[in-house]
Coordinates of C-alpha atoms in Angstrom, one line a residue:
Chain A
X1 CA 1.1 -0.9 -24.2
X2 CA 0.2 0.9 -21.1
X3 CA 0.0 -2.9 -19.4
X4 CA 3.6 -2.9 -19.9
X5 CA 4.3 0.6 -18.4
X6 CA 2.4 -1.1 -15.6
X7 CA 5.2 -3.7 -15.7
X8 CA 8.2 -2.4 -16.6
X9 CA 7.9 1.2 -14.9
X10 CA 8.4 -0.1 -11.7
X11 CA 11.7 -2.4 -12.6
X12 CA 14.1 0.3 -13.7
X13 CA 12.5 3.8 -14.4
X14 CA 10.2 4.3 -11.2
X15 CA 12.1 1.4 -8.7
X16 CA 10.8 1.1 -5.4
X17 CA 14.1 0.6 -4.0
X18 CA 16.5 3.3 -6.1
X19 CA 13.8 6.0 -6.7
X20 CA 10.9 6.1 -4.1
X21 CA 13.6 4.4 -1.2
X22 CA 11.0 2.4 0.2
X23 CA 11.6 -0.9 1.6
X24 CA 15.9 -0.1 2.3
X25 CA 15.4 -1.5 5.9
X26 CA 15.5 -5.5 4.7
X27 CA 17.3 -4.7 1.7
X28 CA 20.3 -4.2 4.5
X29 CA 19.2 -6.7 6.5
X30 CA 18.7 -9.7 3.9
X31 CA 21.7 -9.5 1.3
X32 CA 24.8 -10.7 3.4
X33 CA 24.2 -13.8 0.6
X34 CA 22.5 -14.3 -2.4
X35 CA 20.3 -17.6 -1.6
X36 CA 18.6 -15.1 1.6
X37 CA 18.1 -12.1 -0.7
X38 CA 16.8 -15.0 -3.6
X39 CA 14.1 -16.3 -1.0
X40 CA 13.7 -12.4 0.3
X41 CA 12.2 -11.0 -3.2
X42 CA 10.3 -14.0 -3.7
X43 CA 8.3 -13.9 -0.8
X44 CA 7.9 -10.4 -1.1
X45 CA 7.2 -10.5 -4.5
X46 CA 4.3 -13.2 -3.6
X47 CA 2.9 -11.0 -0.6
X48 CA 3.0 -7.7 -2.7
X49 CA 1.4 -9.9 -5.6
X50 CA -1.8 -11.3 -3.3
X51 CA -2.1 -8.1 -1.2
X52 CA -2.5 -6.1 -4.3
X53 CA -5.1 -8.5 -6.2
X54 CA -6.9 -9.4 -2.9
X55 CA -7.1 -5.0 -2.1
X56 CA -8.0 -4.2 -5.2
X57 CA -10.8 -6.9 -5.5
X58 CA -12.8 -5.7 -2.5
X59 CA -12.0 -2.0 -3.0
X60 CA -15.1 -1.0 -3.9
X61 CA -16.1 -1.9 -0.3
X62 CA -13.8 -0.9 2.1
X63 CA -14.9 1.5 4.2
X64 CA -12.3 5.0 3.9
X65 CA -12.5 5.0 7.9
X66 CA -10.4 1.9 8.2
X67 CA -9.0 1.3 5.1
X68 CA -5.2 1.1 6.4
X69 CA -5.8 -1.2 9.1
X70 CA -8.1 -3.4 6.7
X71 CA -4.6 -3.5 4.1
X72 CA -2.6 -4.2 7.2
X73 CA -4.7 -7.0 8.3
X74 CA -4.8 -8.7 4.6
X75 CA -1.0 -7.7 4.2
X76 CA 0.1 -9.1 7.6
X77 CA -1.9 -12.6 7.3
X78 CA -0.2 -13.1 3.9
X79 CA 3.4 -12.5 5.5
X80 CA 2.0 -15.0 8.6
X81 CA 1.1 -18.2 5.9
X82 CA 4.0 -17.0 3.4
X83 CA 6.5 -17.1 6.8
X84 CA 4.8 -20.7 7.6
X85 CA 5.5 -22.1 4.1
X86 CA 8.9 -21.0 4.2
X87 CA 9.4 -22.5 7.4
X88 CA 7.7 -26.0 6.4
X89 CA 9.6 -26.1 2.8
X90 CA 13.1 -24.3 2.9
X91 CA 13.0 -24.9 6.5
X92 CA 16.9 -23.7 6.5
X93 CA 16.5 -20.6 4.8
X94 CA 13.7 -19.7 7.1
X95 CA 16.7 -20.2 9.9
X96 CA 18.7 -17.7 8.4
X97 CA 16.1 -14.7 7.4
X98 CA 15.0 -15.2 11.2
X99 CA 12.6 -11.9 11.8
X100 CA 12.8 -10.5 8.3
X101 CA 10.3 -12.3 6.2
X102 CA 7.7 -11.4 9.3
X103 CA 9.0 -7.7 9.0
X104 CA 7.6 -7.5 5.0
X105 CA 4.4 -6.3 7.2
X106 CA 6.4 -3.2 7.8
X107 CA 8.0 -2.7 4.5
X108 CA 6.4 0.7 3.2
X109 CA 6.9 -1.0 -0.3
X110 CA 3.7 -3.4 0.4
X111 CA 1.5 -0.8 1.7
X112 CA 2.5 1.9 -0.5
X113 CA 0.9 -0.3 -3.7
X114 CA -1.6 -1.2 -2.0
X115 CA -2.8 2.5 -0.9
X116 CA -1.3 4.2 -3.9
X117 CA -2.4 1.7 -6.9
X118 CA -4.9 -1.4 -6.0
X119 CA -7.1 0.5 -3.6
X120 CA -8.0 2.7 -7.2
X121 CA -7.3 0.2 -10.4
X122 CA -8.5 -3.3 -11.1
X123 CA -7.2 -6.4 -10.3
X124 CA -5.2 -7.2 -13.6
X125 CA -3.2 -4.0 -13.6
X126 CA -2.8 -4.1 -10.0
X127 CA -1.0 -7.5 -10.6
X128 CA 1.0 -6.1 -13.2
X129 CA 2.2 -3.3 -10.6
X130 CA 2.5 -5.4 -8.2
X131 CA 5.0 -7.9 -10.2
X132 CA 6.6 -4.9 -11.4
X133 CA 7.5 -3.6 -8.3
X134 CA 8.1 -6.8 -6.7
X135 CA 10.7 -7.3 -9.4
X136 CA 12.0 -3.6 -9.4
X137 CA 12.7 -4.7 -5.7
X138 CA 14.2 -8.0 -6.2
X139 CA 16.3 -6.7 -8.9
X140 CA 17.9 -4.3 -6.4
X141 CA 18.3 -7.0 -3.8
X142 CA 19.9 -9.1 -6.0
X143 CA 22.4 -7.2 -7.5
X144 CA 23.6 -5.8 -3.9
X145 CA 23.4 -9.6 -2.6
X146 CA 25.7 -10.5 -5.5
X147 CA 28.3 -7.7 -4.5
X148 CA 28.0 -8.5 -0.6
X149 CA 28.7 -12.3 -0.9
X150 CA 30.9 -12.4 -3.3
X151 CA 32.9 -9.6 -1.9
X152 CA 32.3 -10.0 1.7
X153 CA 32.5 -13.9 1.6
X154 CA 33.9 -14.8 -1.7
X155 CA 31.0 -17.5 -2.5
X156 CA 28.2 -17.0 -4.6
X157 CA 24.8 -18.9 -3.5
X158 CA 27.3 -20.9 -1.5
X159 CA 29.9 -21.9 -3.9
X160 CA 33.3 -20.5 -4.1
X161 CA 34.6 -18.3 -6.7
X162 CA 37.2 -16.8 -4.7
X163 CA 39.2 -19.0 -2.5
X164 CA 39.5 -17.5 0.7
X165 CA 43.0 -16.7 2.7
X166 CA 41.1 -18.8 5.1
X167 CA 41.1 -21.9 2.7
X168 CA 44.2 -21.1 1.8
X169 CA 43.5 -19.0 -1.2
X170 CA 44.4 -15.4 -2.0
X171 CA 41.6 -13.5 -1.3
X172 CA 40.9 -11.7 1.7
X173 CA 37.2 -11.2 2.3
X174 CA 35.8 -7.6 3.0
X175 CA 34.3 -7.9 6.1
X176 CA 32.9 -4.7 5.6
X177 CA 30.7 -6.4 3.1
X178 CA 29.1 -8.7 5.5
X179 CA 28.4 -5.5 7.7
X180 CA 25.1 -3.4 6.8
X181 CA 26.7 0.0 6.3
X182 CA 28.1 -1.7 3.0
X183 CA 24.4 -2.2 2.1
X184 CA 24.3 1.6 2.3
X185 CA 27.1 2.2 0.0
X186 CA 26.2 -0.3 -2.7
X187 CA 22.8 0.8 -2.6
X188 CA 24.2 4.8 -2.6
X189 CA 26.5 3.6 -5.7
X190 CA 23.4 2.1 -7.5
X191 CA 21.3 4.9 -7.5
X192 CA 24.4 7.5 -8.5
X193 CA 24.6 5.5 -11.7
X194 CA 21.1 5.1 -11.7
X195 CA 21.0 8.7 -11.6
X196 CA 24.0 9.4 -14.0
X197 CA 22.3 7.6 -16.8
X198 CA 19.0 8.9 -16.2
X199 CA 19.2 12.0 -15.0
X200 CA 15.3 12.8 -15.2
X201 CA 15.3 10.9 -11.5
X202 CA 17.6 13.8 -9.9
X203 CA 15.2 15.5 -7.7
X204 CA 15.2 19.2 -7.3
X205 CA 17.5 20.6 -4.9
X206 CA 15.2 21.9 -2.1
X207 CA 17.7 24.5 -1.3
X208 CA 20.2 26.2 -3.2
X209 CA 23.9 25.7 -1.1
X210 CA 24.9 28.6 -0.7
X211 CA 28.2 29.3 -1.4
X212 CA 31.2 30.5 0.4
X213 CA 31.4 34.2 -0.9
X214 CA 27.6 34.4 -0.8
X215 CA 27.4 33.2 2.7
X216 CA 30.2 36.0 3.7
X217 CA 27.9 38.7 2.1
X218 CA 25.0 37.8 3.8
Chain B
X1 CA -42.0 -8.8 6.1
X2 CA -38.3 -9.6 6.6
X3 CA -36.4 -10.8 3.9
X4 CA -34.3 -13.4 6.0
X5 CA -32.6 -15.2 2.4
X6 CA -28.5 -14.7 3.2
X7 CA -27.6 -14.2 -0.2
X8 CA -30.6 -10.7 -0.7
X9 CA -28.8 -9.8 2.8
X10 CA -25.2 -10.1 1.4
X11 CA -26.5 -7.7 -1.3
X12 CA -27.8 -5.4 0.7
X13 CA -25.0 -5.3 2.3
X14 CA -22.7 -5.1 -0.4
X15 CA -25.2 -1.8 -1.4
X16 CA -25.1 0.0 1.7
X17 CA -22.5 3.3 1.4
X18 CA -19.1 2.5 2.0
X19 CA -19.2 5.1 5.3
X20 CA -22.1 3.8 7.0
X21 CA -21.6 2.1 10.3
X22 CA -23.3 -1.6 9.5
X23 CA -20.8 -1.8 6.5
X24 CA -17.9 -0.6 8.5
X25 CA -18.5 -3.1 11.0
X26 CA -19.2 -5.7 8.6
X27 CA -16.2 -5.3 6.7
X28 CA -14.2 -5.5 9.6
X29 CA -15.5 -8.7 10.9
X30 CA -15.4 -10.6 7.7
X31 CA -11.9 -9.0 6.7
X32 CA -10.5 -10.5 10.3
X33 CA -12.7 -13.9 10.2
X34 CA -11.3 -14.8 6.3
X35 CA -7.9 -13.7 7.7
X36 CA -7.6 -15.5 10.5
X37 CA -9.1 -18.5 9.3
X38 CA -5.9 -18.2 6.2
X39 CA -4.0 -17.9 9.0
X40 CA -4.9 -20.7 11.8
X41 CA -5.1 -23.2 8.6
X42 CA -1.6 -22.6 7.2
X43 CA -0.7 -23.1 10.9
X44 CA -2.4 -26.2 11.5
X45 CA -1.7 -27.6 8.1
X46 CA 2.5 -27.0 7.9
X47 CA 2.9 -27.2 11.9
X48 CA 3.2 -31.0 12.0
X49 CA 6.3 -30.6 8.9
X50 CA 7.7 -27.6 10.9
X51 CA 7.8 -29.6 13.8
X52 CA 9.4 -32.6 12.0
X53 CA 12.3 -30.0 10.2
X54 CA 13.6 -29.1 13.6
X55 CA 13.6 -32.5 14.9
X56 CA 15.5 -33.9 12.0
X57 CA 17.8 -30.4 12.5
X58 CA 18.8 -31.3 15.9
X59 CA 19.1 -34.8 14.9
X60 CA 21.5 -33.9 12.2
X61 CA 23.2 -31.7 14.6
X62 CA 23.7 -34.5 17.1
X63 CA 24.9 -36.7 15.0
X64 CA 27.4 -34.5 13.4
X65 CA 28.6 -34.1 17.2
X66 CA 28.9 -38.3 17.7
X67 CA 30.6 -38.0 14.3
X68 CA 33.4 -35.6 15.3
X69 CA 34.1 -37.8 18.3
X70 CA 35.7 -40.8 16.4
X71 CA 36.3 -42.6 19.5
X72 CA 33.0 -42.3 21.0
X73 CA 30.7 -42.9 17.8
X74 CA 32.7 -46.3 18.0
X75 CA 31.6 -47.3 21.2
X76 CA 28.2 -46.3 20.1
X77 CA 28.6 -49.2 17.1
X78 CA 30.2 -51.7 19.1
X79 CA 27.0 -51.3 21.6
X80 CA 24.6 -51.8 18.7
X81 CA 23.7 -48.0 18.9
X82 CA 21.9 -48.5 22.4
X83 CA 24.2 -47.3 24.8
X84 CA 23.6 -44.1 24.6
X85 CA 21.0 -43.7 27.2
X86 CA 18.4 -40.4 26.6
X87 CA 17.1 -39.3 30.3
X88 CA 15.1 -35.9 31.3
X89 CA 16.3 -34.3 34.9
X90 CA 14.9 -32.3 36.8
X91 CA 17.0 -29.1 37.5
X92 CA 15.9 -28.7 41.1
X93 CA 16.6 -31.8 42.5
X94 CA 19.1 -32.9 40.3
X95 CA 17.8 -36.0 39.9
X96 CA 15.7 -38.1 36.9
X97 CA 12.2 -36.7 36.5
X98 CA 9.9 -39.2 37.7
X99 CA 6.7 -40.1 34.8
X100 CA 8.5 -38.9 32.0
X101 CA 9.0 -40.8 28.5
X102 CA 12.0 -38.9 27.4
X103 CA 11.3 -40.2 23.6
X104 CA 7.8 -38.1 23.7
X105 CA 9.7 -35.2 25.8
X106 CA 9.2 -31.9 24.0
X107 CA 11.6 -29.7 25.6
X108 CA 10.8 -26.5 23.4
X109 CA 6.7 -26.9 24.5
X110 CA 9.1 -27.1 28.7
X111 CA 10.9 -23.7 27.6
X112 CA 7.8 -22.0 27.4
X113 CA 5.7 -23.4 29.9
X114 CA 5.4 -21.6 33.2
X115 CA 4.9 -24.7 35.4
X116 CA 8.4 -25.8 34.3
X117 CA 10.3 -23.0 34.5
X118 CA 12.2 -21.3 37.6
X119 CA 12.1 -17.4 36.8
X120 CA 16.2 -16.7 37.5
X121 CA 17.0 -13.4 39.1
X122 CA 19.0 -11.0 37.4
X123 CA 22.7 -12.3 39.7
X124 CA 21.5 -15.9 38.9
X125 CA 20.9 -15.2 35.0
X126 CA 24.1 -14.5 33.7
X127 CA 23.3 -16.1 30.2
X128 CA 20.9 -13.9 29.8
X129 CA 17.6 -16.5 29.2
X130 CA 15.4 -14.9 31.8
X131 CA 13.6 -18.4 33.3
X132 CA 15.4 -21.6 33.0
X133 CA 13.7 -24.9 32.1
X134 CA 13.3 -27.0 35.0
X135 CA 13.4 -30.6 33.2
X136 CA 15.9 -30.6 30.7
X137 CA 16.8 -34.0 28.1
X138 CA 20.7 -35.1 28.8
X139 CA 22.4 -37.7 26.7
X140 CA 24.5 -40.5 29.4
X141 CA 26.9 -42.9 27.4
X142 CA 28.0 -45.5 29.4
X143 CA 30.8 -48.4 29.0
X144 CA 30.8 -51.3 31.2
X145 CA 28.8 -49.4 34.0
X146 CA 31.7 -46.3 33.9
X147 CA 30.5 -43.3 32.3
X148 CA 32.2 -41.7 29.3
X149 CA 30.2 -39.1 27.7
X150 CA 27.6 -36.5 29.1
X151 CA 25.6 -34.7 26.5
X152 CA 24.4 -31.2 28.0
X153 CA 21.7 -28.8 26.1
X154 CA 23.5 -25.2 26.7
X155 CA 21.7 -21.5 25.7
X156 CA 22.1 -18.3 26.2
X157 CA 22.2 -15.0 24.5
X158 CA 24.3 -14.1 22.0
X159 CA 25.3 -10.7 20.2
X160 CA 22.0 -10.7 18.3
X161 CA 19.9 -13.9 18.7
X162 CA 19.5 -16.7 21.4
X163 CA 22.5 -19.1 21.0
X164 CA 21.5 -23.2 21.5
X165 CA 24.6 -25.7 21.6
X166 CA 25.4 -29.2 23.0
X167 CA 28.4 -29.8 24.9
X168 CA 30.0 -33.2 25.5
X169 CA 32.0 -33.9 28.2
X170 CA 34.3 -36.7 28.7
X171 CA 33.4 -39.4 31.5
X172 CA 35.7 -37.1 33.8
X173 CA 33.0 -34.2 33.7
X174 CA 35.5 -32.0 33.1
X175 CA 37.2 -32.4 29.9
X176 CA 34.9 -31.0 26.6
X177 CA 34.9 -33.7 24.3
X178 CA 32.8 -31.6 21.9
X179 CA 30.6 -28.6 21.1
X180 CA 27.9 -28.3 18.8
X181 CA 26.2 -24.8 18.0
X182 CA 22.5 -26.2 17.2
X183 CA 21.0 -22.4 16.6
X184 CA 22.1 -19.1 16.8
X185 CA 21.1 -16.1 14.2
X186 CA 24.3 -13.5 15.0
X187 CA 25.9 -11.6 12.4
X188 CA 26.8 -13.7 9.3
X189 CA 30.6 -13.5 8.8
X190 CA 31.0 -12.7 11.7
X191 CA 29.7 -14.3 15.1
X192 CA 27.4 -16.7 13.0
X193 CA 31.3 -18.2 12.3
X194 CA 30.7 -20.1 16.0
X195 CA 29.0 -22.4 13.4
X196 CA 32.0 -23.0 11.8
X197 CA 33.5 -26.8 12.2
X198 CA 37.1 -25.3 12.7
X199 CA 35.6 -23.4 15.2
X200 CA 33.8 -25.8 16.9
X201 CA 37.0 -28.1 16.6
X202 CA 39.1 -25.9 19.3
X203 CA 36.8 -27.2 21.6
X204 CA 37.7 -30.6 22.3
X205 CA 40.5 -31.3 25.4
X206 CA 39.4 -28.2 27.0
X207 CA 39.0 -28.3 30.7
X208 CA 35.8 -27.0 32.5
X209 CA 36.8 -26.5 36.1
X210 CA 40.2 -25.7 38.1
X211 CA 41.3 -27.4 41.7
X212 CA 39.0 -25.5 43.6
X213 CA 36.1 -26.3 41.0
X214 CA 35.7 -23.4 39.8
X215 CA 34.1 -22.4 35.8
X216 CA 37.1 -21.3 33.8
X217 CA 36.5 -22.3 30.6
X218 CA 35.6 -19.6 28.3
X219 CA 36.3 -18.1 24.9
X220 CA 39.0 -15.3 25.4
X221 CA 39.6 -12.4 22.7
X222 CA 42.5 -13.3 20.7
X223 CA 44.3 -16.8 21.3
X224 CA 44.1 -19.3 23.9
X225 CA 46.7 -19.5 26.3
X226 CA 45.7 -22.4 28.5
X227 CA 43.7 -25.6 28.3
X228 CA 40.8 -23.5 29.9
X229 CA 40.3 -20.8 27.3
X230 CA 39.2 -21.2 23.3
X231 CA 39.8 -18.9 20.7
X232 CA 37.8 -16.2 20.4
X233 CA 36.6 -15.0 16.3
X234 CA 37.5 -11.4 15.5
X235 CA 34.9 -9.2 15.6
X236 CA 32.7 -11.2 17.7
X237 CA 33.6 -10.8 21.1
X238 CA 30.1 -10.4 22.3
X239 CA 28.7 -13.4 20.5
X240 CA 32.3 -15.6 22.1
X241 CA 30.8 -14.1 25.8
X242 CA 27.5 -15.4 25.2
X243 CA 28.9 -18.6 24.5
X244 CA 30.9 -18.5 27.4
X245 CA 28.1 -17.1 29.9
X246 CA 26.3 -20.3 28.9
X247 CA 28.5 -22.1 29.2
X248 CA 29.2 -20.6 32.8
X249 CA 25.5 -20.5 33.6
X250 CA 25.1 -23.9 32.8
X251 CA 27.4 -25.7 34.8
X252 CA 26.9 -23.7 37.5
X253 CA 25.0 -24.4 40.2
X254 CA 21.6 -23.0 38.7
X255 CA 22.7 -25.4 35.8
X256 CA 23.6 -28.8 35.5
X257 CA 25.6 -28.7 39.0
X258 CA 23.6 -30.9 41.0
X259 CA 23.2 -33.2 38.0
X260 CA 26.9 -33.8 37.4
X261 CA 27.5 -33.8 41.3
X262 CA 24.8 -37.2 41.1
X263 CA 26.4 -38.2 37.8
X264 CA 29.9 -38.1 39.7
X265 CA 28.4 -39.7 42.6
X266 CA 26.6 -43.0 40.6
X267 CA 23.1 -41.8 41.5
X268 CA 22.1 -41.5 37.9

């Protein structure tokens, strides 16, 4: 049962991505289209996976002093080979993500399990955290993916649904869409309903807006 | 005595606090060595298929280019596919580089070597690439001794990324006869649309150079309104000026100049 908290937690009720906002930097950068934001949340997924089961195997022995840069070190050689594999085996994908499968070393996501969960629980629930998450994640990118190509590009993984004014068709893409400030609004949208449904997610207000009359009075 | 048996060392080790300087040291060096052995092995073992995806890409790529060029990919045929001739030239003289196999020429290992690059200043490096390749690989296609296509590498930076094309020219050296965008990473939607095949198809009939030989050929923002200007792609007006400050550096005199000057000339 509490395996499955492991799991599920991180998907919907404690997402990485909608909740703790870690990781929004390639989550912009990645989901112009659904087949880069697909190959995105695997790789993550894979890094966060080995980084978490690789951490929390040694824990016990790393030294407090230089615990972060000994995380880093395992995190970043997992991004190097994951980076190399995508290069030799969706050599055309690897094109189109450019940078951003090298800059999972710097999503807060990777570190944050590692530091927060595997550096203080054992292997097997660190993996199940570390799917979770991964999955909370790709979950996120995928939905906001799906809304940016199809609305920004009118394909889906490639195809077309919507035939283009381009093409002769009658829809004219959003351009915005392509653009990353509409990352920001889906992703802003996503957590409002997130929020609406659940509303044990709203955090305190840290301070109280003051209102017109009460400002006067002051 | 000292207990020299690795694996009594590896526990004692493992047994020394977490804080104490050995173990701190230790970690570190074994954390790095397994790391960078996971590391060097991925490279070594996937470089060789990297290496053959990007030469099958540009192969693609160039042949896509023969294949928009109807008239050209013909002659090709008729030849028996050896008439277009592969030669490496050497920037500063202009000239073929002497003791090179251009079938074993690697011109990405050239890009980055020091010996075999000029550093440009910043007047002479208007596309923006910082040192320019001295021997660069050029595609010649001859009929019956007369020239009739050139093949030029082209780069130079974009909005966002470094932009790589070929661009044909017809046996005049001054009319395009094709352009092929071979990489670029700019905004998807956007300038990545230079990848576009109805982009790419404005190209052809353009002219380089005017009377006086000067570059004119660019992309212009909005629509073409000579034979020296190509469409430019809304809301990429940077990425279009990249292309055209390639295409500017190029075949300018820093460029492919002296090469076409010697190609114009029958010294090639």
């Amino acid at each position: 049962m509490k395996a499955m908290r492991t799991l599920y937690g991180p998907i919907i009720d404690n997402n990485p991505v909608t909740l703790q906002i870690l990781g929004i930097c390639s989550a912009l950068a990645v989901t112009t289209s659904l087949a880069t934001a697909t190959i995105m949340s695997v790789a993550l997924t894979a890094v966060l996976l080995a980084g978490s089961v690789v951490i929390s195997l040694i824990r016990r022995h790393i030294p407090n002093s230089i615990r972060l840069i000994v995380q880093i070190t395992i995190i970043a050689s997992l991004v190097i080979v994951t980076d190399q594999i995508i290069q030799a085996y969706v050599f055309e994908m690897s094109q189109r993500l450019s940078i951003f499968v090298g800059l999972i070393v710097t999503n807060c996501l990777v570190l944050g399990r590692a530091e927060a969960f595997a550096m203080h629980n054992p292997p097997g629930s660190s993996a199940l955290d570390a799917l979770g998450n991964g999955l909370g994640y790709s979950l996120i990118l995928l939905i906001v993916g799906f809304l940016r190509e199809l609305f920004g590009a009118g394909t889906l993984y490639g195809h077309t649904v919507f035939v283009t004014v381009h093409d002769g068709g009658w829809f004219v893409p959003l351009h915005l869409m392509l653009l990353a400030p509409s990352a920001f609004f889906i992703l802003g949208l996503l957590i409002w309903i997130i929020r609406a449904v659940r509303p044990a997610q709203v955090e305190l207000a840290e301070f109280e807006i003051a209102t017109e009359k009460e400002g006067a009075a002051r | 005595m000292v207990d020299l048996n690795p694996l009594s060392l590896w526990r004692g080790l493992l047994a020394l606090p977490n804080e104490s300087r050995t173990k701190t040291i230790a970690v570190a060096f074994i954390v790095s060595a397994v790391c960078a052995l996971a590391v060097s092995s991925a490279a070594v073992y996937l470089g060789p298929i990297q290496q053959a995806n990007r030469v099958a890409e540009m192969e693609a790529r160039m042949e896509a280019m023969l294949a928009s060029m109807p008239e050209m990919a013909a002659l090709i045929e008729a030849s028996g596919g050896d008439s277009l001739e592969t030669m490496v030239v050497d920037l500063r003289t202009g000239l073929v580089a002497q003791d090179i196999d251009p079938d074993s020429f690697d011109a990405d290992a050239v890009r980055t070597d020091p010996a075999n690059t000029t550093v440009l200043t910043a007047e002479q490096d208007i596309a923006g690439i910082g040192r320019r390749p001295d021997l660069v690989s050029i595609h010649v296609l001859r009929e019956d001794g007369e020239l009739r296509l050139v093949i030029l590498p082209i780069s130079g930076s974009g909005y966002q990324s470094t932009i790589r094309a070929n661009l044909a020219l017809e046996g005049d050296l001054n009319t395009v006869a094709a352009l092929s965008i071979t990489a670029q990473g700019e905004t998807p939607g956007l300038g990545a649309r230079i990848e576009e095949a109805a982009w790419q198809a404005l190209w052809p009939g353009r002219q380089l150079a005017d009377a006086e030989g000067n570059i004119r050929l660019e992309v212009v923002r909005g629509r073409a309104t000579n034979s020296f200007e190509v469409d430019g792609i809304t809301g990429a007006t940077r990425t279009g000026r990249g292309v055209s400050d390639a295409v500017r550096f190029w075949l300018g005199p820093d460029g492919f100049a002296p090469v076409l000057g010697n190609l114009r000339a029958g010294r090639l």
